[in-house]
Short mmCIF file of C-alpha atoms in Angstrom, two decimals:
data_model
loop_
_atom_site.label_atom_id
_atom_site.label_comp_id
_atom_site.label_asym_id
_atom_site.label_seq_id
_atom_site.Cartn_x
_atom_site.Cartn_y
_atom_site.Cartn_z
CA MET G 289 -34.31 -29.23 29.17
CA ILE G 290 -30.98 -27.57 29.91
CA VAL G 291 -27.94 -29.81 29.92
CA HIS G 292 -25.43 -28.78 32.54
CA ASN G 293 -21.73 -29.62 32.51
CA ALA G 294 -21.78 -30.64 28.86
CA PRO G 295 -18.43 -31.95 27.61
CA ALA G 296 -15.99 -29.50 26.05
CA ASP G 297 -16.80 -29.00 22.38
CA PRO G 298 -14.06 -27.15 20.47
CA LEU G 299 -16.16 -26.54 17.33
CA SER G 300 -19.00 -24.99 19.35
CA ASP G 301 -16.45 -22.99 21.31
CA MET G 302 -14.94 -21.66 18.10
CA LEU G 303 -18.29 -20.73 16.53
CA THR G 304 -19.12 -18.81 19.70
CA MET G 305 -15.75 -17.10 19.95
CA VAL G 306 -15.78 -15.86 16.36
CA GLN G 307 -19.35 -14.65 16.87
CA ALA G 308 -20.73 -16.65 13.96
CA LYS G 309 -24.26 -15.50 13.13
CA LEU G 310 -26.51 -16.67 10.34
CA ALA G 311 -29.54 -14.95 8.93
CA CYS G 312 -32.02 -16.33 6.42
CA SER G 313 -32.28 -13.74 3.73
CA VAL G 314 -33.44 -14.70 0.26
CA ARG G 315 -35.01 -17.27 -1.98
CA LEU G 316 -34.13 -17.68 -5.62
CA ASP G 317 -36.63 -19.31 -8.01
CA ALA G 318 -35.46 -20.08 -11.54
CA GLY G 319 -36.73 -21.88 -14.62
CA GLY G 320 -36.06 -22.44 -18.28
CA ASP G 321 -32.65 -21.39 -19.62
CA TRP G 322 -30.81 -19.15 -17.18
CA SER G 323 -27.36 -18.32 -15.83
CA LEU G 324 -26.61 -15.87 -13.00
CA ARG G 325 -23.22 -14.56 -11.91
CA PHE G 326 -22.66 -13.67 -8.22
CA ARG G 327 -19.84 -11.80 -6.51
CA PRO G 328 -20.71 -12.02 -2.80
CA PRO G 329 -18.87 -9.58 -0.52
CA GLY G 330 -19.56 -11.85 2.45
CA CYS G 331 -19.60 -15.51 3.39
CA LYS G 332 -22.75 -17.28 2.14
CA PHE G 333 -24.63 -20.49 2.92
CA ASN G 334 -27.15 -21.81 0.37
CA VAL G 335 -29.31 -24.93 0.13
CA VAL G 336 -31.11 -26.32 -2.91
CA ARG G 337 -34.80 -26.75 -2.01
CA TYR G 338 -35.83 -28.54 -5.18
CA GLY G 339 -34.68 -29.01 -8.76
CA GLN G 340 -31.16 -29.08 -10.19
CA CYS G 341 -28.71 -26.45 -11.32
CA TRP G 342 -25.04 -26.10 -12.12
CA LEU G 343 -22.51 -24.32 -9.94
CA MET G 344 -19.35 -22.99 -11.62
CA ALA G 345 -16.47 -21.44 -9.71
CA GLN G 346 -12.69 -21.38 -9.94
CA ASP G 347 -12.56 -23.53 -13.10
CA ALA G 348 -14.65 -26.26 -11.47
CA ARG G 349 -18.30 -27.25 -11.78
CA TRP G 350 -20.81 -29.17 -9.69
CA LEU G 351 -24.33 -30.34 -10.46
CA LEU G 352 -26.41 -29.37 -7.43
CA ASN G 353 -29.36 -31.55 -6.41
CA PRO G 354 -32.13 -31.14 -3.81
CA GLY G 355 -30.68 -30.91 -0.31
CA ASP G 356 -27.14 -30.06 -1.45
CA CYS G 357 -25.49 -27.27 0.55
CA LEU G 358 -23.13 -24.60 -0.70
CA ILE G 359 -20.80 -22.47 1.41
CA VAL G 360 -19.04 -19.61 -0.37
CA LYS G 361 -16.31 -17.58 1.30
CA ALA G 362 -16.28 -13.81 0.99
CA GLY G 363 -15.11 -12.50 -2.36
CA THR G 364 -15.40 -15.80 -4.23
CA ALA G 365 -17.22 -15.27 -7.53
CA PHE G 366 -19.52 -18.07 -8.72
CA THR G 367 -22.21 -18.80 -11.27
CA LEU G 368 -25.46 -20.73 -10.95
CA ALA G 369 -27.06 -21.90 -14.18
CA SER G 370 -29.42 -24.33 -15.83
CA ASP G 371 -26.67 -25.10 -18.36
CA PRO G 372 -22.96 -24.40 -17.85
CA ALA G 373 -22.65 -23.47 -21.54
CA LEU G 374 -24.91 -20.43 -21.15
CA GLU G 375 -23.41 -16.95 -20.87
CA PRO G 376 -24.13 -15.62 -17.35
CA VAL G 377 -25.76 -12.30 -16.59
CA ASP G 378 -25.40 -10.27 -13.44
CA ALA G 379 -27.53 -11.63 -10.58
CA ALA G 380 -29.05 -8.17 -10.06
CA ILE G 381 -31.48 -8.92 -12.87
CA ALA G 382 -33.16 -11.63 -10.77
CA PHE G 383 -33.70 -9.31 -7.79
CA THR G 384 -35.02 -6.22 -9.57
CA ASP G 385 -38.58 -6.52 -8.23
CA ASP G 386 -37.87 -8.02 -4.81
CA ALA G 387 -34.49 -7.98 -3.05
CA LEU G 388 -35.49 -11.00 -0.93
CA MET G 389 -37.30 -13.10 -3.54
CA GLY G 390 -35.26 -13.55 -6.69
CA ARG G 391 -36.90 -14.74 -9.89
CA ILE G 392 -35.55 -15.57 -13.34
CA GLY G 393 -37.56 -17.31 -16.03
CA THR G 394 -41.24 -18.13 -16.08
CA ARG G 395 -41.06 -21.71 -14.79
CA HIS G 396 -40.37 -23.00 -11.28
CA ASP G 397 -37.65 -25.57 -11.97
CA VAL G 398 -35.24 -24.70 -9.18
CA ALA G 399 -35.50 -23.08 -5.75
CA ILE G 400 -32.57 -22.11 -3.55
CA LEU G 401 -32.82 -20.88 0.04
CA GLY G 402 -29.90 -19.21 1.68
CA GLY G 403 -28.43 -16.96 4.28
CA SER G 404 -25.46 -14.88 5.22
CA VAL G 405 -22.75 -15.97 7.63
CA ALA G 406 -21.37 -13.06 9.62
CA PHE G 407 -18.30 -13.22 11.84
CA GLY G 408 -17.88 -10.43 14.34
CA ALA G 409 -14.52 -11.26 15.88
CA ALA G 410 -11.04 -10.16 14.90
CA ASP G 411 -9.86 -13.76 14.98
CA ALA G 412 -12.57 -15.08 12.66
CA SER G 413 -9.75 -16.54 10.57
CA LEU G 414 -9.68 -19.38 13.11
CA MET G 415 -12.89 -20.57 11.48
CA LEU G 416 -12.51 -19.23 7.96
CA ASP G 417 -9.12 -20.89 7.49
CA LEU G 418 -10.86 -24.25 7.88
CA LEU G 419 -12.99 -23.68 4.78
CA PRO G 420 -12.09 -23.73 1.08
CA PRO G 421 -13.33 -20.85 -1.12
CA ILE G 422 -16.20 -23.05 -2.37
CA LEU G 423 -17.56 -25.94 -0.33
CA VAL G 424 -20.32 -28.25 -1.58
CA ILE G 425 -21.88 -30.75 0.83
CA PRO G 426 -24.04 -33.29 -1.04
CA ALA G 427 -27.36 -34.22 0.54
CA ASN G 428 -26.20 -37.85 0.72
CA ALA G 429 -22.91 -37.05 2.46
CA ALA G 430 -22.22 -38.82 5.74
CA GLY G 431 -23.68 -36.77 8.57
CA ALA G 432 -25.82 -34.59 6.27
CA ALA G 433 -29.14 -36.37 6.89
CA PRO G 434 -30.42 -33.82 9.45
CA ILE G 435 -30.09 -31.07 6.84
CA GLY G 436 -32.98 -32.55 4.84
CA TRP G 437 -35.39 -32.38 7.76
CA LEU G 438 -34.27 -28.87 8.65
CA LEU G 439 -34.64 -27.80 5.03
CA ASP G 440 -38.28 -28.90 5.04
CA GLN G 441 -38.93 -26.90 8.20
CA LEU G 442 -37.04 -23.88 6.87
CA ASP G 443 -39.06 -23.87 3.65
CA ARG G 444 -42.33 -24.19 5.57
CA GLU G 445 -41.46 -21.26 7.83
CA TRP G 446 -40.36 -19.18 4.85
CA ARG G 447 -43.63 -19.82 3.00
CA ASP G 448 -46.03 -19.47 5.95
CA GLY G 449 -44.69 -16.16 7.24
CA ARG G 450 -46.15 -16.67 10.70
CA ALA G 451 -45.19 -14.65 13.76
CA GLY G 452 -41.58 -15.37 14.61
CA SER G 453 -40.84 -16.98 11.24
CA ARG G 454 -37.78 -14.84 10.58
CA ALA G 455 -36.19 -15.80 13.91
CA ALA G 456 -37.11 -19.47 13.38
CA CYS G 457 -35.54 -19.42 9.91
CA ASP G 458 -32.34 -17.90 11.27
CA ASP G 459 -32.08 -20.55 13.98
CA MET G 460 -32.73 -23.41 11.56
CA LEU G 461 -30.20 -22.02 9.11
CA ARG G 462 -27.61 -21.92 11.88
CA LEU G 463 -28.31 -25.58 12.68
CA MET G 464 -27.98 -26.47 9.01
CA PHE G 465 -24.66 -24.64 8.86
CA VAL G 466 -23.33 -26.59 11.85
CA HIS G 467 -24.45 -29.89 10.31
CA ALA G 468 -22.84 -28.89 7.02
CA LEU G 469 -19.55 -28.19 8.80
CA ARG G 470 -19.79 -31.51 10.63
CA ALA G 471 -20.40 -33.37 7.39
CA HIS G 472 -17.49 -31.62 5.69
CA PHE G 473 -15.05 -32.28 8.51
CA ALA G 474 -16.20 -35.89 8.87
CA GLN G 475 -15.65 -36.49 5.18
CA ALA G 476 -12.25 -34.80 5.23
CA GLY G 477 -11.13 -36.79 8.29
CA ALA G 478 -7.37 -36.61 8.78
CA ASP G 479 -7.13 -34.36 5.70
CA ALA G 480 -9.21 -31.62 7.32
CA PRO G 481 -7.24 -28.40 7.83
CA GLY G 482 -5.78 -27.16 11.09
CA TRP G 483 -6.95 -28.11 14.55
CA ILE G 484 -10.24 -29.60 13.32
CA ALA G 485 -8.40 -32.64 11.94
CA ALA G 486 -6.95 -33.26 15.36
CA LEU G 487 -10.42 -33.83 16.78
CA SER G 488 -10.53 -37.14 14.90
CA ASP G 489 -7.28 -38.15 16.63
CA PRO G 490 -8.31 -39.37 20.13
CA PRO G 491 -5.09 -38.52 22.04
CA ILE G 492 -4.84 -35.02 20.55
CA ALA G 493 -8.59 -34.46 20.83
CA ALA G 494 -8.45 -35.30 24.54
CA ALA G 495 -5.75 -32.66 25.08
CA ILE G 496 -7.62 -30.01 23.06
CA ARG G 497 -10.83 -30.64 24.99
CA ALA G 498 -8.94 -30.29 28.26
CA ILE G 499 -7.50 -26.97 27.11
CA HIS G 500 -10.93 -25.69 26.11
CA ARG G 501 -12.46 -26.92 29.36
CA GLU G 502 -9.91 -25.05 31.51
CA PRO G 503 -8.57 -22.08 29.53
CA ALA G 504 -7.22 -20.34 32.65
CA ARG G 505 -5.01 -23.24 33.62
CA PRO G 506 -1.29 -22.71 32.87
CA TRP G 507 -0.97 -25.97 30.98
CA ARG G 508 2.37 -27.73 30.97
CA LEU G 509 3.53 -30.15 28.31
CA ASP G 510 3.76 -33.07 30.72
CA GLU G 511 0.16 -32.54 31.93
CA LEU G 512 -1.23 -32.55 28.41
CA ALA G 513 0.91 -35.54 27.43
CA HIS G 514 -0.50 -37.43 30.40
CA ILE G 515 -4.06 -36.64 29.29
CA ALA G 516 -3.18 -37.85 25.80
CA GLY G 517 -1.61 -41.01 27.20
CA GLN G 518 1.67 -40.41 25.38
CA SER G 519 5.25 -39.56 26.26
CA ARG G 520 6.21 -35.89 26.26
CA SER G 521 8.30 -36.15 23.10
CA THR G 522 5.79 -38.26 21.19
CA PHE G 523 2.88 -36.06 22.19
CA ALA G 524 4.71 -32.81 21.39
CA ALA G 525 5.69 -33.99 17.91
CA HIS G 526 2.27 -35.53 17.26
CA PHE G 527 0.37 -32.42 18.40
CA ARG G 528 2.47 -30.04 16.33
CA ALA G 529 2.14 -32.20 13.23
CA ARG G 530 -1.65 -32.35 13.52
CA VAL G 531 -2.45 -28.87 14.85
CA GLY G 532 0.38 -26.75 13.48
CA ALA G 533 1.37 -25.34 16.88
CA THR G 534 2.95 -26.63 20.04
CA PRO G 535 0.56 -27.74 22.79
CA VAL G 536 1.61 -24.89 25.08
CA ASP G 537 1.29 -22.30 22.30
CA TYR G 538 -2.16 -23.61 21.40
CA ALA G 539 -3.25 -23.36 25.04
CA ALA G 540 -1.86 -19.81 25.30
CA GLY G 541 -3.60 -18.79 22.09
CA TRP G 542 -6.92 -20.23 23.22
CA ARG G 543 -6.67 -18.41 26.54
CA LEU G 544 -6.25 -15.11 24.67
CA THR G 545 -9.15 -15.97 22.36
CA VAL G 546 -11.33 -16.47 25.44
CA ALA G 547 -10.04 -13.17 26.84
CA ALA G 548 -10.98 -11.38 23.60
CA ALA G 549 -14.52 -12.79 23.76
CA ARG G 550 -14.91 -11.58 27.33
CA LEU G 551 -13.65 -8.14 26.39
CA ARG G 552 -16.23 -7.95 23.58
CA ASN G 553 -18.98 -8.77 26.05
CA GLY G 554 -18.08 -5.59 27.87
CA ARG G 555 -19.17 -6.62 31.36
CA GLU G 556 -15.76 -7.18 32.99
CA SER G 557 -12.72 -4.99 33.39
CA ALA G 558 -9.50 -6.00 31.64
CA SER G 559 -7.94 -6.53 35.06
CA ALA G 560 -10.73 -8.87 36.14
CA ILE G 561 -10.38 -10.86 32.93
CA ALA G 562 -6.62 -11.09 33.33
CA ALA G 563 -6.98 -12.37 36.89
CA ALA G 564 -9.73 -14.83 36.00
CA LEU G 565 -7.65 -16.31 33.19
CA GLY G 566 -4.54 -16.76 35.28
CA PHE G 567 -2.29 -13.99 34.01
CA LEU G 568 0.30 -12.96 36.58
CA SER G 569 -0.27 -9.24 36.04
CA ASP G 570 -2.22 -6.74 33.96
CA SER G 571 0.95 -5.83 32.10
CA ALA G 572 1.66 -9.47 31.21
CA PHE G 573 -1.90 -9.80 29.93
CA GLY G 574 -1.66 -6.58 27.93
CA ALA G 575 1.64 -7.54 26.30
CA ALA G 576 0.44 -11.02 25.35
CA PHE G 577 -2.88 -9.69 24.06
CA LYS G 578 -1.23 -7.03 21.88
CA ARG G 579 1.15 -9.57 20.38
CA LYS G 580 -1.80 -11.67 19.23
CA PHE G 581 -4.35 -9.02 18.23
CA GLY G 582 -2.24 -5.95 17.51
CA LEU G 583 -4.27 -3.88 19.98
CA SER G 584 -4.21 -3.37 23.71
CA PRO G 585 -7.16 -4.88 25.61
CA GLY G 586 -8.66 -1.41 26.01
CA GLN G 587 -8.27 -0.54 22.33
CA TYR G 588 -9.75 -3.90 21.35
CA ARG G 589 -12.80 -3.39 23.55
CA THR G 590 -13.35 0.14 22.20
CA ALA G 591 -13.20 -1.10 18.60
CA ALA G 592 -15.59 -3.97 19.38
CA MET G 593 -18.10 -1.71 21.12
CA GLU G 594 -18.33 0.88 18.33
CA PRO G 595 -20.33 -0.35 15.30
CA ASP G 596 -18.51 1.94 12.87
CA ARG G 597 -15.18 0.52 14.01
CA SER G 598 -16.14 -3.16 14.01
CA LEU G 599 -13.22 -5.55 14.18
CA ILE G 600 -14.35 -7.56 11.20
CA SER G 601 -17.51 -7.69 9.11
CA LEU G 602 -17.39 -10.40 6.48
CA ALA G 603 -21.10 -10.41 5.65
CA ASP G 604 -24.18 -8.28 5.79
CA THR G 605 -26.73 -10.47 7.55
CA ASP G 606 -29.54 -8.97 5.46
CA ASP G 607 -28.36 -10.33 2.14
CA LEU G 608 -27.46 -13.51 0.32
CA LEU G 609 -27.00 -14.34 -3.32
CA GLU G 610 -27.12 -10.59 -3.66
CA PRO G 611 -26.06 -8.97 -6.93
CA ALA G 612 -22.56 -7.65 -7.45
#
């Protein structure tokens, strides 16, 4: 069933705009006394299938249990171990025989499934800025219940190796990632960073959804204040405090983010995109776009279309928990 005219969903919009892609890549089985040190060059998403292990990173430690999720931003070193007192060794030792199926120790005490999170857009910071370097979502966190069911399905697909298993694993991992983000943001509530916190504030959320629903509209402050049900001054101060930008600036920035996504798709001319998004002229569009992205629309499209000049590549979607 296809649902038409679904309500505006800023988180889904953002995941699409930053070209977030997940790929299931490896499994790590460990037992006995062990400690592995990882230095991931890309953003990673891991889930504990069974057993327990310790996570150590940035002078903090967590005991991971079955169903717990772990998101690691690019460049953040971390250690997984049976005992935090053990001296870690490079993770490469666990992947010597099989780059996709890591093994350390002779027992099967712990299993971890995981994937890479790749962002293909120049403005991927819109998503990455919402995440701490290390994020742990416990299996019993509010909103995390669906992750358990998906984890069972993911493990079954991984083990069975049937036709289409790789694609099914990637899709389930993406769903788990979305649920993990939801659980994190729900737990953070008003303390969540940036615009995501505003989605828990009904007046501000209503305005943001309106902006996302009609990105081409030249939004005025009074229109957005009316949608929020607040006076202009109250709404303007409230929006800036929660989002970190004025309502009009947020709307303008989102319109350019939409323009960038359409340029990456490569099916429309810059002029057509400018007209469709309500810019008064090609030159006005070009000037605004270059201020935000540092490139003209044409330069941006060229960079996005050429693999060796990709705008941003924060992860290799064929690896996870890979050695340094």
